[in-house]
Amino acid sequence: MFDWLQNFADWLIYSAFAIEQHTKLGDALNFFVFDTLKIALLLFVITTVMGIVNSYFPVEKVRNFLSRNKLYGLEYLFASTFGVITPFCSCSSVPLFIGFVKGGIPLGITFTYLITAPLVNEVAIAIFLGAFGLKITAIYVGTGIVLGIIGGFTLGKLKLEKHLSPWVQNIIANAQTEEEFEADNQTLAQRFPVIVKEAYDIVKGVAPYIIIGIAIGGLMHGFIPTGFFEAYISKENPFAVPIAVILGIPMYSNAAGVIPVIQVLVAKGVPLGTAIAFMMGVIGLSLPEAMLLKKVMNWKLIAIYFGTIGFFMILSGYFFNMIL
């Protein structure tokens, strides 16, 4: 499907720039050009498609639906699915998390969204699809949804509302559900230009992360010797997965920045599950996210949240290593 892009990258690097094939510089630049174009194209297409979905399921309606209806556990699935179709990183999803809490949605369901949104969204899916193919992408998406559901359900059962800030607790106690917005009667043809513009803005916004991530990946692809990472997080090391998650926490990025790096780690011999666990730590647990969450919860709740989700990320890493 992307042969034409690979042919273009080959022509640009090896013919137009006359860089010799199978050299470190040539391989690194070829990787950079091909993956940048491929990921940008996938990202734009998938973001446009998901923009159409988002236009019919706005945030306010989902929030009101979840707060007004008893769904016998399905609300966790809905919250996790909503996290999939919203293109947010962990930090940008925190304001929406606050909006959910203000809307009276239970804390466990809100955590489900907060877990899933940065891990699995159209940006992550587009890049993951280009990097690893359909099968692994489908398994990753399914795992991310399940992780969000189990993590949110577990945190909800712990009855942690007392650890929210007094301001948030007061809002929950006096929450008044907003009235439904009037139905939007615009046709798809009328919405489409706005959707395309929003997709372009998303691609433009994450472009620096894509370029930086792929540039790092290209350098690793061309210059880091095979086996370098195997010495530290190999299959033989039983603690490689938790180490990968812990190392990922201070290295904040979004999917656009880290997935190209993960692709190269796998190519260099790091087990896929270990690499994905590292990616989850980078995307889903970060120090900037902790600082934002401090506005609405105390450090004990943040520690419980990070510890619980980190544990499930580690399990996911071992699960991927077993099946792939």
PDB file of C-alpha atoms in Angstrom:
ATOM      1  CA  MET A   1       0.000   0.000   0.000  1.00  0.00           C
ATOM      2  CA  PHE A   2       2.890   2.365   0.708  1.00  0.00           C
ATOM      3  CA  ASP A   3       5.281   1.144  -1.979  1.00  0.00           C
ATOM      4  CA  TRP A   4       4.959   4.449  -3.824  1.00  0.00           C
ATOM      5  CA  LEU A   5       6.106   6.320  -0.741  1.00  0.00           C
ATOM      6  CA  GLN A   6       9.048   3.962  -0.283  1.00  0.00           C
ATOM      7  CA  ASN A   7       9.987   4.443  -3.945  1.00  0.00           C
ATOM      8  CA  PHE A   8       9.842   8.212  -3.455  1.00  0.00           C
ATOM      9  CA  ALA A   9      12.037   8.023  -0.348  1.00  0.00           C
ATOM     10  CA  ASP A  10      14.526   5.809  -2.198  1.00  0.00           C
ATOM     11  CA  TRP A  11      14.634   8.231  -5.144  1.00  0.00           C
ATOM     12  CA  LEU A  12      14.969  11.321  -2.925  1.00  0.00           C
ATOM     13  CA  ILE A  13      17.776   9.984  -0.723  1.00  0.00           C
ATOM     14  CA  TYR A  14      19.696   7.694  -3.048  1.00  0.00           C
ATOM     15  CA  SER A  15      19.244   9.525  -6.369  1.00  0.00           C
ATOM     16  CA  ALA A  16      18.364  13.178  -5.774  1.00  0.00           C
ATOM     17  CA  PHE A  17      20.764  13.577  -2.828  1.00  0.00           C
ATOM     18  CA  ALA A  18      23.141  10.894  -4.133  1.00  0.00           C
ATOM     19  CA  ILE A  19      23.645   9.303  -0.710  1.00  0.00           C
ATOM     20  CA  GLU A  20      24.961   5.773  -0.929  1.00  0.00           C
ATOM     21  CA  GLN A  21      22.576   2.952  -0.082  1.00  0.00           C
ATOM     22  CA  HIS A  22      23.123   0.701   2.956  1.00  0.00           C
ATOM     23  CA  THR A  23      25.108   3.338   4.801  1.00  0.00           C
ATOM     24  CA  LYS A  24      24.218   4.567   8.270  1.00  0.00           C
ATOM     25  CA  LEU A  25      23.331   8.057   7.027  1.00  0.00           C
ATOM     26  CA  GLY A  26      21.430   6.762   4.016  1.00  0.00           C
ATOM     27  CA  ASP A  27      19.394   4.285   6.051  1.00  0.00           C
ATOM     28  CA  ALA A  28      18.594   6.903   8.693  1.00  0.00           C
ATOM     29  CA  LEU A  29      17.442   9.537   6.173  1.00  0.00           C
ATOM     30  CA  ASN A  30      15.456   7.016   4.144  1.00  0.00           C
ATOM     31  CA  PHE A  31      13.672   5.861   7.300  1.00  0.00           C
ATOM     32  CA  PHE A  32      12.939   9.476   8.256  1.00  0.00           C
ATOM     33  CA  VAL A  33      11.440  10.486   4.887  1.00  0.00           C
ATOM     34  CA  PHE A  34       9.359   7.344   4.393  1.00  0.00           C
ATOM     35  CA  ASP A  35       7.924   7.188   7.916  1.00  0.00           C
ATOM     36  CA  THR A  36       7.212  10.924   8.123  1.00  0.00           C
ATOM     37  CA  LEU A  37       5.172  10.889   4.910  1.00  0.00           C
ATOM     38  CA  LYS A  38       3.430   7.610   5.733  1.00  0.00           C
ATOM     39  CA  ILE A  39       2.439   8.600   9.255  1.00  0.00           C
ATOM     40  CA  ALA A  40       1.301  12.098   8.227  1.00  0.00           C
ATOM     41  CA  LEU A  41      -0.914  10.625   5.503  1.00  0.00           C
ATOM     42  CA  LEU A  42      -2.423   7.968   7.778  1.00  0.00           C
ATOM     43  CA  LEU A  43      -2.931  10.495  10.532  1.00  0.00           C
ATOM     44  CA  PHE A  44      -4.813  12.912   8.275  1.00  0.00           C
ATOM     45  CA  VAL A  45      -7.087  10.221   6.812  1.00  0.00           C
ATOM     46  CA  ILE A  46      -7.963   8.559  10.123  1.00  0.00           C
ATOM     47  CA  THR A  47      -8.381  11.891  11.916  1.00  0.00           C
ATOM     48  CA  THR A  48     -10.797  13.026   9.217  1.00  0.00           C
ATOM     49  CA  VAL A  49     -12.842   9.839   9.566  1.00  0.00           C
ATOM     50  CA  MET A  50     -12.917  10.131  13.356  1.00  0.00           C
ATOM     51  CA  GLY A  51     -13.783  13.817  13.030  1.00  0.00           C
ATOM     52  CA  ILE A  52     -16.972  12.763  11.271  1.00  0.00           C
ATOM     53  CA  VAL A  53     -17.720  10.439  14.204  1.00  0.00           C
ATOM     54  CA  ASN A  54     -16.965  13.187  16.726  1.00  0.00           C
ATOM     55  CA  SER A  55     -19.262  15.617  14.902  1.00  0.00           C
ATOM     56  CA  TYR A  56     -22.223  13.369  15.668  1.00  0.00           C
ATOM     57  CA  PHE A  57     -21.148  12.519  19.242  1.00  0.00           C
ATOM     58  CA  PRO A  58     -20.030  15.803  20.878  1.00  0.00           C
ATOM     59  CA  VAL A  59     -18.443  15.832  24.307  1.00  0.00           C
ATOM     60  CA  GLU A  60     -21.393  17.467  26.060  1.00  0.00           C
ATOM     61  CA  LYS A  61     -23.913  14.897  24.858  1.00  0.00           C
ATOM     62  CA  VAL A  62     -21.704  11.984  25.887  1.00  0.00           C
ATOM     63  CA  ARG A  63     -21.103  13.522  29.311  1.00  0.00           C
ATOM     64  CA  ASN A  64     -24.807  14.130  29.853  1.00  0.00           C
ATOM     65  CA  PHE A  65     -25.747  10.657  28.642  1.00  0.00           C
ATOM     66  CA  LEU A  66     -23.301   8.985  31.017  1.00  0.00           C
ATOM     67  CA  SER A  67     -24.439  11.080  33.982  1.00  0.00           C
ATOM     68  CA  ARG A  68     -28.169  10.604  33.394  1.00  0.00           C
ATOM     69  CA  ASN A  69     -28.401   6.896  32.650  1.00  0.00           C
ATOM     70  CA  LYS A  70     -27.693   3.765  34.666  1.00  0.00           C
ATOM     71  CA  LEU A  71     -26.038   1.370  32.223  1.00  0.00           C
ATOM     72  CA  TYR A  72     -25.150  -1.582  34.483  1.00  0.00           C
ATOM     73  CA  GLY A  73     -21.423  -1.472  33.788  1.00  0.00           C
ATOM     74  CA  LEU A  74     -21.597  -0.568  30.108  1.00  0.00           C
ATOM     75  CA  GLU A  75     -20.779   3.026  31.024  1.00  0.00           C
ATOM     76  CA  TYR A  76     -17.147   1.925  31.459  1.00  0.00           C
ATOM     77  CA  LEU A  77     -17.114   0.554  27.916  1.00  0.00           C
ATOM     78  CA  PHE A  78     -18.711   3.740  26.598  1.00  0.00           C
ATOM     79  CA  ALA A  79     -16.216   5.938  28.453  1.00  0.00           C
ATOM     80  CA  SER A  80     -13.303   3.857  27.164  1.00  0.00           C
ATOM     81  CA  THR A  81     -14.659   3.942  23.609  1.00  0.00           C
ATOM     82  CA  PHE A  82     -15.093   7.700  23.866  1.00  0.00           C
ATOM     83  CA  GLY A  83     -11.457   7.890  24.924  1.00  0.00           C
ATOM     84  CA  VAL A  84     -10.544   6.099  21.687  1.00  0.00           C
ATOM     85  CA  ILE A  85     -12.308   8.624  19.446  1.00  0.00           C
ATOM     86  CA  THR A  86     -10.877  11.739  21.118  1.00  0.00           C
ATOM     87  CA  PRO A  87      -7.394  12.777  19.932  1.00  0.00           C
ATOM     88  CA  PHE A  88      -5.919  13.889  23.261  1.00  0.00           C
ATOM     89  CA  CYS A  89      -2.621  13.305  25.011  1.00  0.00           C
ATOM     90  CA  SER A  90      -2.600  12.731  28.765  1.00  0.00           C
ATOM     91  CA  CYS A  91      -2.201  16.423  29.609  1.00  0.00           C
ATOM     92  CA  SER A  92      -4.850  17.735  27.219  1.00  0.00           C
ATOM     93  CA  SER A  93      -7.329  15.086  28.414  1.00  0.00           C
ATOM     94  CA  VAL A  94      -7.114  16.334  32.021  1.00  0.00           C
ATOM     95  CA  PRO A  95      -9.337  19.421  31.410  1.00  0.00           C
ATOM     96  CA  LEU A  96     -11.978  17.131  29.908  1.00  0.00           C
ATOM     97  CA  PHE A  97     -11.551  14.838  32.915  1.00  0.00           C
ATOM     98  CA  ILE A  98     -12.388  17.834  35.119  1.00  0.00           C
ATOM     99  CA  GLY A  99     -15.441  18.518  32.969  1.00  0.00           C
ATOM    100  CA  PHE A 100     -16.620  14.940  33.470  1.00  0.00           C
ATOM    101  CA  VAL A 101     -16.244  15.260  37.230  1.00  0.00           C
ATOM    102  CA  LYS A 102     -18.135  18.570  37.166  1.00  0.00           C
ATOM    103  CA  GLY A 103     -20.885  16.850  35.180  1.00  0.00           C
ATOM    104  CA  GLY A 104     -21.457  14.386  38.018  1.00  0.00           C
ATOM    105  CA  ILE A 105     -20.017  11.319  36.273  1.00  0.00           C
ATOM    106  CA  PRO A 106     -18.654   8.771  38.817  1.00  0.00           C
ATOM    107  CA  LEU A 107     -14.921   8.927  39.407  1.00  0.00           C
ATOM    108  CA  GLY A 108     -14.243   5.375  38.164  1.00  0.00           C
ATOM    109  CA  ILE A 109     -15.870   6.089  34.799  1.00  0.00           C
ATOM    110  CA  THR A 110     -13.976   9.356  34.558  1.00  0.00           C
ATOM    111  CA  PHE A 111     -10.704   7.520  35.228  1.00  0.00           C
ATOM    112  CA  THR A 112     -11.603   5.050  32.474  1.00  0.00           C
ATOM    113  CA  TYR A 113     -11.685   7.921  30.016  1.00  0.00           C
ATOM    114  CA  LEU A 114      -8.487   9.455  31.379  1.00  0.00           C
ATOM    115  CA  ILE A 115      -6.647   6.140  30.966  1.00  0.00           C
ATOM    116  CA  THR A 116      -7.859   5.324  27.482  1.00  0.00           C
ATOM    117  CA  ALA A 117      -7.758   8.732  25.768  1.00  0.00           C
ATOM    118  CA  PRO A 118      -3.970   9.179  25.561  1.00  0.00           C
ATOM    119  CA  LEU A 119      -3.231   5.486  24.927  1.00  0.00           C
ATOM    120  CA  VAL A 120      -5.692   4.727  22.146  1.00  0.00           C
ATOM    121  CA  ASN A 121      -6.976   7.444  19.825  1.00  0.00           C
ATOM    122  CA  GLU A 122      -6.952   8.123  16.092  1.00  0.00           C
ATOM    123  CA  VAL A 123      -3.460   9.604  16.293  1.00  0.00           C
ATOM    124  CA  ALA A 124      -2.067   6.512  18.035  1.00  0.00           C
ATOM    125  CA  ILE A 125      -4.015   4.167  15.751  1.00  0.00           C
ATOM    126  CA  ALA A 126      -2.811   5.872  12.576  1.00  0.00           C
ATOM    127  CA  ILE A 127       0.829   5.809  13.624  1.00  0.00           C
ATOM    128  CA  PHE A 128       0.616   2.314  15.104  1.00  0.00           C
ATOM    129  CA  LEU A 129      -1.015   1.029  11.910  1.00  0.00           C
ATOM    130  CA  GLY A 130       1.768   2.444   9.791  1.00  0.00           C
ATOM    131  CA  ALA A 131       4.461   1.123  12.108  1.00  0.00           C
ATOM    132  CA  PHE A 132       3.247  -2.385  13.001  1.00  0.00           C
ATOM    133  CA  GLY A 133       0.364  -3.340  10.718  1.00  0.00           C
ATOM    134  CA  LEU A 134      -3.298  -4.183  11.214  1.00  0.00           C
ATOM    135  CA  LYS A 135      -3.041  -7.269  13.447  1.00  0.00           C
ATOM    136  CA  ILE A 136      -0.823  -5.751  16.129  1.00  0.00           C
ATOM    137  CA  THR A 137      -2.753  -2.470  15.967  1.00  0.00           C
ATOM    138  CA  ALA A 138      -6.043  -4.308  16.580  1.00  0.00           C
ATOM    139  CA  ILE A 139      -4.563  -6.165  19.562  1.00  0.00           C
ATOM    140  CA  TYR A 140      -3.141  -2.935  20.961  1.00  0.00           C
ATOM    141  CA  VAL A 141      -6.466  -1.088  20.591  1.00  0.00           C
ATOM    142  CA  GLY A 142      -8.340  -3.940  22.277  1.00  0.00           C
ATOM    143  CA  THR A 143      -5.793  -4.101  25.077  1.00  0.00           C
ATOM    144  CA  GLY A 144      -5.961  -0.332  25.612  1.00  0.00           C
ATOM    145  CA  ILE A 145      -9.754  -0.398  25.874  1.00  0.00           C
ATOM    146  CA  VAL A 146      -9.686  -3.309  28.318  1.00  0.00           C
ATOM    147  CA  LEU A 147      -6.946  -1.591  30.330  1.00  0.00           C
ATOM    148  CA  GLY A 148      -9.082   1.539  30.611  1.00  0.00           C
ATOM    149  CA  ILE A 149     -12.173  -0.430  31.661  1.00  0.00           C
ATOM    150  CA  ILE A 150     -10.406  -2.576  34.267  1.00  0.00           C
ATOM    151  CA  GLY A 151      -8.338   0.324  35.594  1.00  0.00           C
ATOM    152  CA  GLY A 152     -11.327   2.653  35.890  1.00  0.00           C
ATOM    153  CA  PHE A 153     -13.516  -0.049  37.446  1.00  0.00           C
ATOM    154  CA  THR A 154     -10.801  -0.916  39.988  1.00  0.00           C
ATOM    155  CA  LEU A 155     -10.238   2.714  40.942  1.00  0.00           C
ATOM    156  CA  GLY A 156     -13.989   3.276  41.159  1.00  0.00           C
ATOM    157  CA  LYS A 157     -14.404   0.408  43.641  1.00  0.00           C
ATOM    158  CA  LEU A 158     -11.769   1.937  45.929  1.00  0.00           C
ATOM    159  CA  LYS A 159     -14.111   4.855  46.764  1.00  0.00           C
ATOM    160  CA  LEU A 160     -11.460   7.511  46.321  1.00  0.00           C
ATOM    161  CA  GLU A 161     -13.701  10.580  46.109  1.00  0.00           C
ATOM    162  CA  LYS A 162     -12.490  11.738  49.533  1.00  0.00           C
ATOM    163  CA  HIS A 163      -9.062  12.344  48.005  1.00  0.00           C
ATOM    164  CA  LEU A 164     -10.382  14.855  45.484  1.00  0.00           C
ATOM    165  CA  SER A 165      -9.790  18.512  46.274  1.00  0.00           C
ATOM    166  CA  PRO A 166     -12.466  20.300  48.384  1.00  0.00           C
ATOM    167  CA  TRP A 167     -13.387  22.374  45.340  1.00  0.00           C
ATOM    168  CA  VAL A 168     -14.116  19.271  43.242  1.00  0.00           C
ATOM    169  CA  GLN A 169     -15.977  17.534  46.073  1.00  0.00           C
ATOM    170  CA  ASN A 170     -18.227  20.565  46.402  1.00  0.00           C
ATOM    171  CA  ILE A 171     -18.920  20.520  42.682  1.00  0.00           C
ATOM    172  CA  ILE A 172     -19.849  16.823  42.800  1.00  0.00           C
ATOM    173  CA  ALA A 173     -22.162  17.367  45.760  1.00  0.00           C
ATOM    174  CA  ASN A 174     -24.015  20.153  43.986  1.00  0.00           C
ATOM    175  CA  ALA A 175     -23.725  18.918  40.408  1.00  0.00           C
ATOM    176  CA  GLN A 176     -26.587  19.918  38.173  1.00  0.00           C
ATOM    177  CA  THR A 177     -26.716  18.171  34.843  1.00  0.00           C
ATOM    178  CA  GLU A 178     -26.779  20.581  31.971  1.00  0.00           C
ATOM    179  CA  GLU A 179     -29.617  20.564  29.497  1.00  0.00           C
ATOM    180  CA  GLU A 180     -29.046  18.689  26.267  1.00  0.00           C
ATOM    181  CA  PHE A 181     -27.904  20.804  23.393  1.00  0.00           C
ATOM    182  CA  GLU A 182     -30.312  21.210  20.546  1.00  0.00           C
ATOM    183  CA  ALA A 183     -29.799  18.703  17.783  1.00  0.00           C
ATOM    184  CA  ASP A 184     -27.377  19.833  15.134  1.00  0.00           C
ATOM    185  CA  ASN A 185     -29.233  19.712  11.823  1.00  0.00           C
ATOM    186  CA  GLN A 186     -26.245  20.369   9.586  1.00  0.00           C
ATOM    187  CA  THR A 187     -25.634  17.824   6.849  1.00  0.00           C
ATOM    188  CA  LEU A 188     -22.361  15.953   6.488  1.00  0.00           C
ATOM    189  CA  ALA A 189     -21.555  18.035   3.398  1.00  0.00           C
ATOM    190  CA  GLN A 190     -21.906  21.195   5.495  1.00  0.00           C
ATOM    191  CA  ARG A 191     -19.778  19.803   8.312  1.00  0.00           C
ATOM    192  CA  PHE A 192     -17.057  18.272   6.140  1.00  0.00           C
ATOM    193  CA  PRO A 193     -14.973  21.435   5.453  1.00  0.00           C
ATOM    194  CA  VAL A 194     -14.781  22.094   9.203  1.00  0.00           C
ATOM    195  CA  ILE A 195     -13.884  18.459   9.881  1.00  0.00           C
ATOM    196  CA  VAL A 196     -11.093  18.543   7.289  1.00  0.00           C
ATOM    197  CA  LYS A 197      -9.753  21.780   8.747  1.00  0.00           C
ATOM    198  CA  GLU A 198      -9.771  20.284  12.246  1.00  0.00           C
ATOM    199  CA  ALA A 199      -7.967  17.192  10.931  1.00  0.00           C
ATOM    200  CA  TYR A 200      -5.379  19.452   9.309  1.00  0.00           C
ATOM    201  CA  ASP A 201      -4.985  21.400  12.557  1.00  0.00           C
ATOM    202  CA  ILE A 202      -4.457  18.147  14.496  1.00  0.00           C
ATOM    203  CA  VAL A 203      -1.812  16.958  12.031  1.00  0.00           C
ATOM    204  CA  LYS A 204      -0.182  20.390  12.152  1.00  0.00           C
ATOM    205  CA  GLY A 205      -0.266  20.386  15.947  1.00  0.00           C
ATOM    206  CA  VAL A 206       1.400  16.990  16.350  1.00  0.00           C
ATOM    207  CA  ALA A 207       3.775  17.453  13.391  1.00  0.00           C
ATOM    208  CA  PRO A 208       6.692  18.560  15.621  1.00  0.00           C
ATOM    209  CA  TYR A 209       6.247  15.428  17.755  1.00  0.00           C
ATOM    210  CA  ILE A 210       6.118  13.268  14.626  1.00  0.00           C
ATOM    211  CA  ILE A 211       9.244  14.855  13.167  1.00  0.00           C
ATOM    212  CA  ILE A 212      11.203  14.701  16.437  1.00  0.00           C
ATOM    213  CA  GLY A 213      10.091  11.147  17.167  1.00  0.00           C
ATOM    214  CA  ILE A 214      10.893   9.871  13.693  1.00  0.00           C
ATOM    215  CA  ALA A 215      14.189  11.765  13.658  1.00  0.00           C
ATOM    216  CA  ILE A 216      15.179  10.004  16.886  1.00  0.00           C
ATOM    217  CA  GLY A 217      13.945   6.754  15.413  1.00  0.00           C
ATOM    218  CA  GLY A 218      15.935   7.367  12.236  1.00  0.00           C
ATOM    219  CA  LEU A 219      19.127   8.010  14.203  1.00  0.00           C
ATOM    220  CA  MET A 220      18.551   4.859  16.211  1.00  0.00           C
ATOM    221  CA  HIS A 221      17.740   2.917  13.045  1.00  0.00           C
ATOM    222  CA  GLY A 222      20.878   4.026  11.261  1.00  0.00           C
ATOM    223  CA  PHE A 223      23.480   4.438  13.985  1.00  0.00           C
ATOM    224  CA  ILE A 224      22.709   2.318  17.067  1.00  0.00           C
ATOM    225  CA  PRO A 225      24.267  -1.154  16.770  1.00  0.00           C
ATOM    226  CA  THR A 226      21.973  -4.161  16.753  1.00  0.00           C
ATOM    227  CA  GLY A 227      21.782  -5.696  20.218  1.00  0.00           C
ATOM    228  CA  PHE A 228      22.414  -2.459  22.122  1.00  0.00           C
ATOM    229  CA  PHE A 229      19.031  -2.492  23.841  1.00  0.00           C
ATOM    230  CA  GLU A 230      18.920  -6.268  24.178  1.00  0.00           C
ATOM    231  CA  ALA A 231      21.540  -5.998  26.905  1.00  0.00           C
ATOM    232  CA  TYR A 232      19.166  -4.003  29.124  1.00  0.00           C
ATOM    233  CA  ILE A 233      15.540  -4.943  28.355  1.00  0.00           C
ATOM    234  CA  SER A 234      15.762  -8.319  26.687  1.00  0.00           C
ATOM    235  CA  LYS A 235      13.434 -11.308  26.989  1.00  0.00           C
ATOM    236  CA  GLU A 236      15.910 -12.897  29.370  1.00  0.00           C
ATOM    237  CA  ASN A 237      15.426 -10.127  31.928  1.00  0.00           C
ATOM    238  CA  PRO A 238      12.215 -10.907  33.893  1.00  0.00           C
ATOM    239  CA  PHE A 239      12.079  -7.319  35.180  1.00  0.00           C
ATOM    240  CA  ALA A 240      12.457  -5.675  31.756  1.00  0.00           C
ATOM    241  CA  VAL A 241       8.754  -4.778  31.469  1.00  0.00           C
ATOM    242  CA  PRO A 242       8.369  -2.960  34.832  1.00  0.00           C
ATOM    243  CA  ILE A 243      11.711  -1.246  34.270  1.00  0.00           C
ATOM    244  CA  ALA A 244      10.449  -0.046  30.885  1.00  0.00           C
ATOM    245  CA  VAL A 245       7.249   1.394  32.415  1.00  0.00           C
ATOM    246  CA  ILE A 246       9.151   3.183  35.194  1.00  0.00           C
ATOM    247  CA  LEU A 247      11.669   4.634  32.738  1.00  0.00           C
ATOM    248  CA  GLY A 248       8.842   5.914  30.560  1.00  0.00           C
ATOM    249  CA  ILE A 249       7.189   8.084  33.237  1.00  0.00           C
ATOM    250  CA  PRO A 250       9.620  11.045  33.208  1.00  0.00           C
ATOM    251  CA  MET A 251       9.995  10.897  29.401  1.00  0.00           C
ATOM    252  CA  TYR A 252       6.714  12.649  28.535  1.00  0.00           C
ATOM    253  CA  SER A 253       5.565  12.592  24.912  1.00  0.00           C
ATOM    254  CA  ASN A 254       2.455  11.740  22.936  1.00  0.00           C
ATOM    255  CA  ALA A 255       1.842   8.890  20.499  1.00  0.00           C
ATOM    256  CA  ALA A 256       3.190  10.878  17.560  1.00  0.00           C
ATOM    257  CA  GLY A 257       6.537  11.312  19.272  1.00  0.00           C
ATOM    258  CA  VAL A 258       7.092   7.921  20.872  1.00  0.00           C
ATOM    259  CA  ILE A 259       5.693   5.296  18.472  1.00  0.00           C
ATOM    260  CA  PRO A 260       8.397   5.830  15.820  1.00  0.00           C
ATOM    261  CA  VAL A 261      10.983   5.311  18.564  1.00  0.00           C
ATOM    262  CA  ILE A 262       9.202   2.134  19.678  1.00  0.00           C
ATOM    263  CA  GLN A 263       9.269   0.855  16.109  1.00  0.00           C
ATOM    264  CA  VAL A 264      13.041   1.153  16.060  1.00  0.00           C
ATOM    265  CA  LEU A 265      13.434  -0.395  19.522  1.00  0.00           C
ATOM    266  CA  VAL A 266      11.547  -3.451  18.260  1.00  0.00           C
ATOM    267  CA  ALA A 267      13.720  -3.561  15.134  1.00  0.00           C
ATOM    268  CA  LYS A 268      16.778  -3.490  17.387  1.00  0.00           C
ATOM    269  CA  GLY A 269      15.667  -6.559  19.303  1.00  0.00           C
ATOM    270  CA  VAL A 270      13.568  -5.211  22.188  1.00  0.00           C
ATOM    271  CA  PRO A 271      10.506  -7.486  22.698  1.00  0.00           C
ATOM    272  CA  LEU A 272       7.324  -5.852  21.414  1.00  0.00           C
ATOM    273  CA  GLY A 273       5.495  -6.147  24.749  1.00  0.00           C
ATOM    274  CA  THR A 274       8.376  -4.489  26.594  1.00  0.00           C
ATOM    275  CA  ALA A 275       8.527  -1.692  24.032  1.00  0.00           C
ATOM    276  CA  ILE A 276       4.759  -1.146  24.259  1.00  0.00           C
ATOM    277  CA  ALA A 277       4.950  -1.085  28.069  1.00  0.00           C
ATOM    278  CA  PHE A 278       7.585   1.642  27.757  1.00  0.00           C
ATOM    279  CA  MET A 279       5.327   3.521  25.334  1.00  0.00           C
ATOM    280  CA  MET A 280       2.354   3.258  27.705  1.00  0.00           C
ATOM    281  CA  GLY A 281       4.459   4.676  30.522  1.00  0.00           C
ATOM    282  CA  VAL A 282       5.537   7.598  28.341  1.00  0.00           C
ATOM    283  CA  ILE A 283       2.043   8.383  27.019  1.00  0.00           C
ATOM    284  CA  GLY A 284      -0.255   7.408  29.874  1.00  0.00           C
ATOM    285  CA  LEU A 285       1.772   8.252  32.980  1.00  0.00           C
ATOM    286  CA  SER A 286       3.789  11.430  32.982  1.00  0.00           C
ATOM    287  CA  LEU A 287       5.046  14.029  35.411  1.00  0.00           C
ATOM    288  CA  PRO A 288       3.248  16.900  33.602  1.00  0.00           C
ATOM    289  CA  GLU A 289      -0.009  14.954  33.909  1.00  0.00           C
ATOM    290  CA  ALA A 290       0.619  14.481  37.630  1.00  0.00           C
ATOM    291  CA  MET A 291       1.098  18.217  38.071  1.00  0.00           C
ATOM    292  CA  LEU A 292      -2.187  18.948  36.284  1.00  0.00           C
ATOM    293  CA  LEU A 293      -4.043  16.324  38.307  1.00  0.00           C
ATOM    294  CA  LYS A 294      -2.742  17.950  41.484  1.00  0.00           C
ATOM    295  CA  LYS A 295      -5.278  20.706  40.812  1.00  0.00           C
ATOM    296  CA  VAL A 296      -8.162  18.306  41.425  1.00  0.00           C
ATOM    297  CA  MET A 297      -6.806  15.558  43.699  1.00  0.00           C
ATOM    298  CA  ASN A 298      -4.237  15.039  46.431  1.00  0.00           C
ATOM    299  CA  TRP A 299      -0.899  13.283  46.042  1.00  0.00           C
ATOM    300  CA  LYS A 300      -2.185  10.079  47.621  1.00  0.00           C
ATOM    301  CA  LEU A 301      -4.840   9.678  44.942  1.00  0.00           C
ATOM    302  CA  ILE A 302      -2.319  10.510  42.214  1.00  0.00           C
ATOM    303  CA  ALA A 303       0.010   7.830  43.619  1.00  0.00           C
ATOM    304  CA  ILE A 304      -2.851   5.300  43.730  1.00  0.00           C
ATOM    305  CA  TYR A 305      -3.814   6.173  40.158  1.00  0.00           C
ATOM    306  CA  PHE A 306      -0.258   5.902  38.847  1.00  0.00           C
ATOM    307  CA  GLY A 307       0.403   2.693  40.786  1.00  0.00           C
ATOM    308  CA  THR A 308      -2.808   0.987  39.654  1.00  0.00           C
ATOM    309  CA  ILE A 309      -2.466   1.922  36.002  1.00  0.00           C
ATOM    310  CA  GLY A 310       1.258   1.184  36.011  1.00  0.00           C
ATOM    311  CA  PHE A 311       0.499  -2.315  37.320  1.00  0.00           C
ATOM    312  CA  PHE A 312      -1.978  -2.959  34.490  1.00  0.00           C
ATOM    313  CA  MET A 313       0.497  -1.565  31.955  1.00  0.00           C
ATOM    314  CA  ILE A 314       3.079  -4.061  33.174  1.00  0.00           C
ATOM    315  CA  LEU A 315       0.562  -6.891  32.828  1.00  0.00           C
ATOM    316  CA  SER A 316      -0.210  -5.691  29.297  1.00  0.00           C
ATOM    317  CA  GLY A 317       3.494  -5.735  28.440  1.00  0.00           C
ATOM    318  CA  TYR A 318       3.874  -9.321  29.607  1.00  0.00           C
ATOM    319  CA  PHE A 319       0.651 -10.243  27.750  1.00  0.00           C
ATOM    320  CA  PHE A 320       2.019  -8.837  24.481  1.00  0.00           C
ATOM    321  CA  ASN A 321       5.306 -10.660  24.970  1.00  0.00           C
ATOM    322  CA  MET A 322       3.442 -13.945  25.399  1.00  0.00           C
ATOM    323  CA  ILE A 323       1.169 -13.693  22.372  1.00  0.00           C
ATOM    324  CA  LEU A 324       3.386 -11.891  19.860  1.00  0.00           C
TER     325      LEU A 324
END
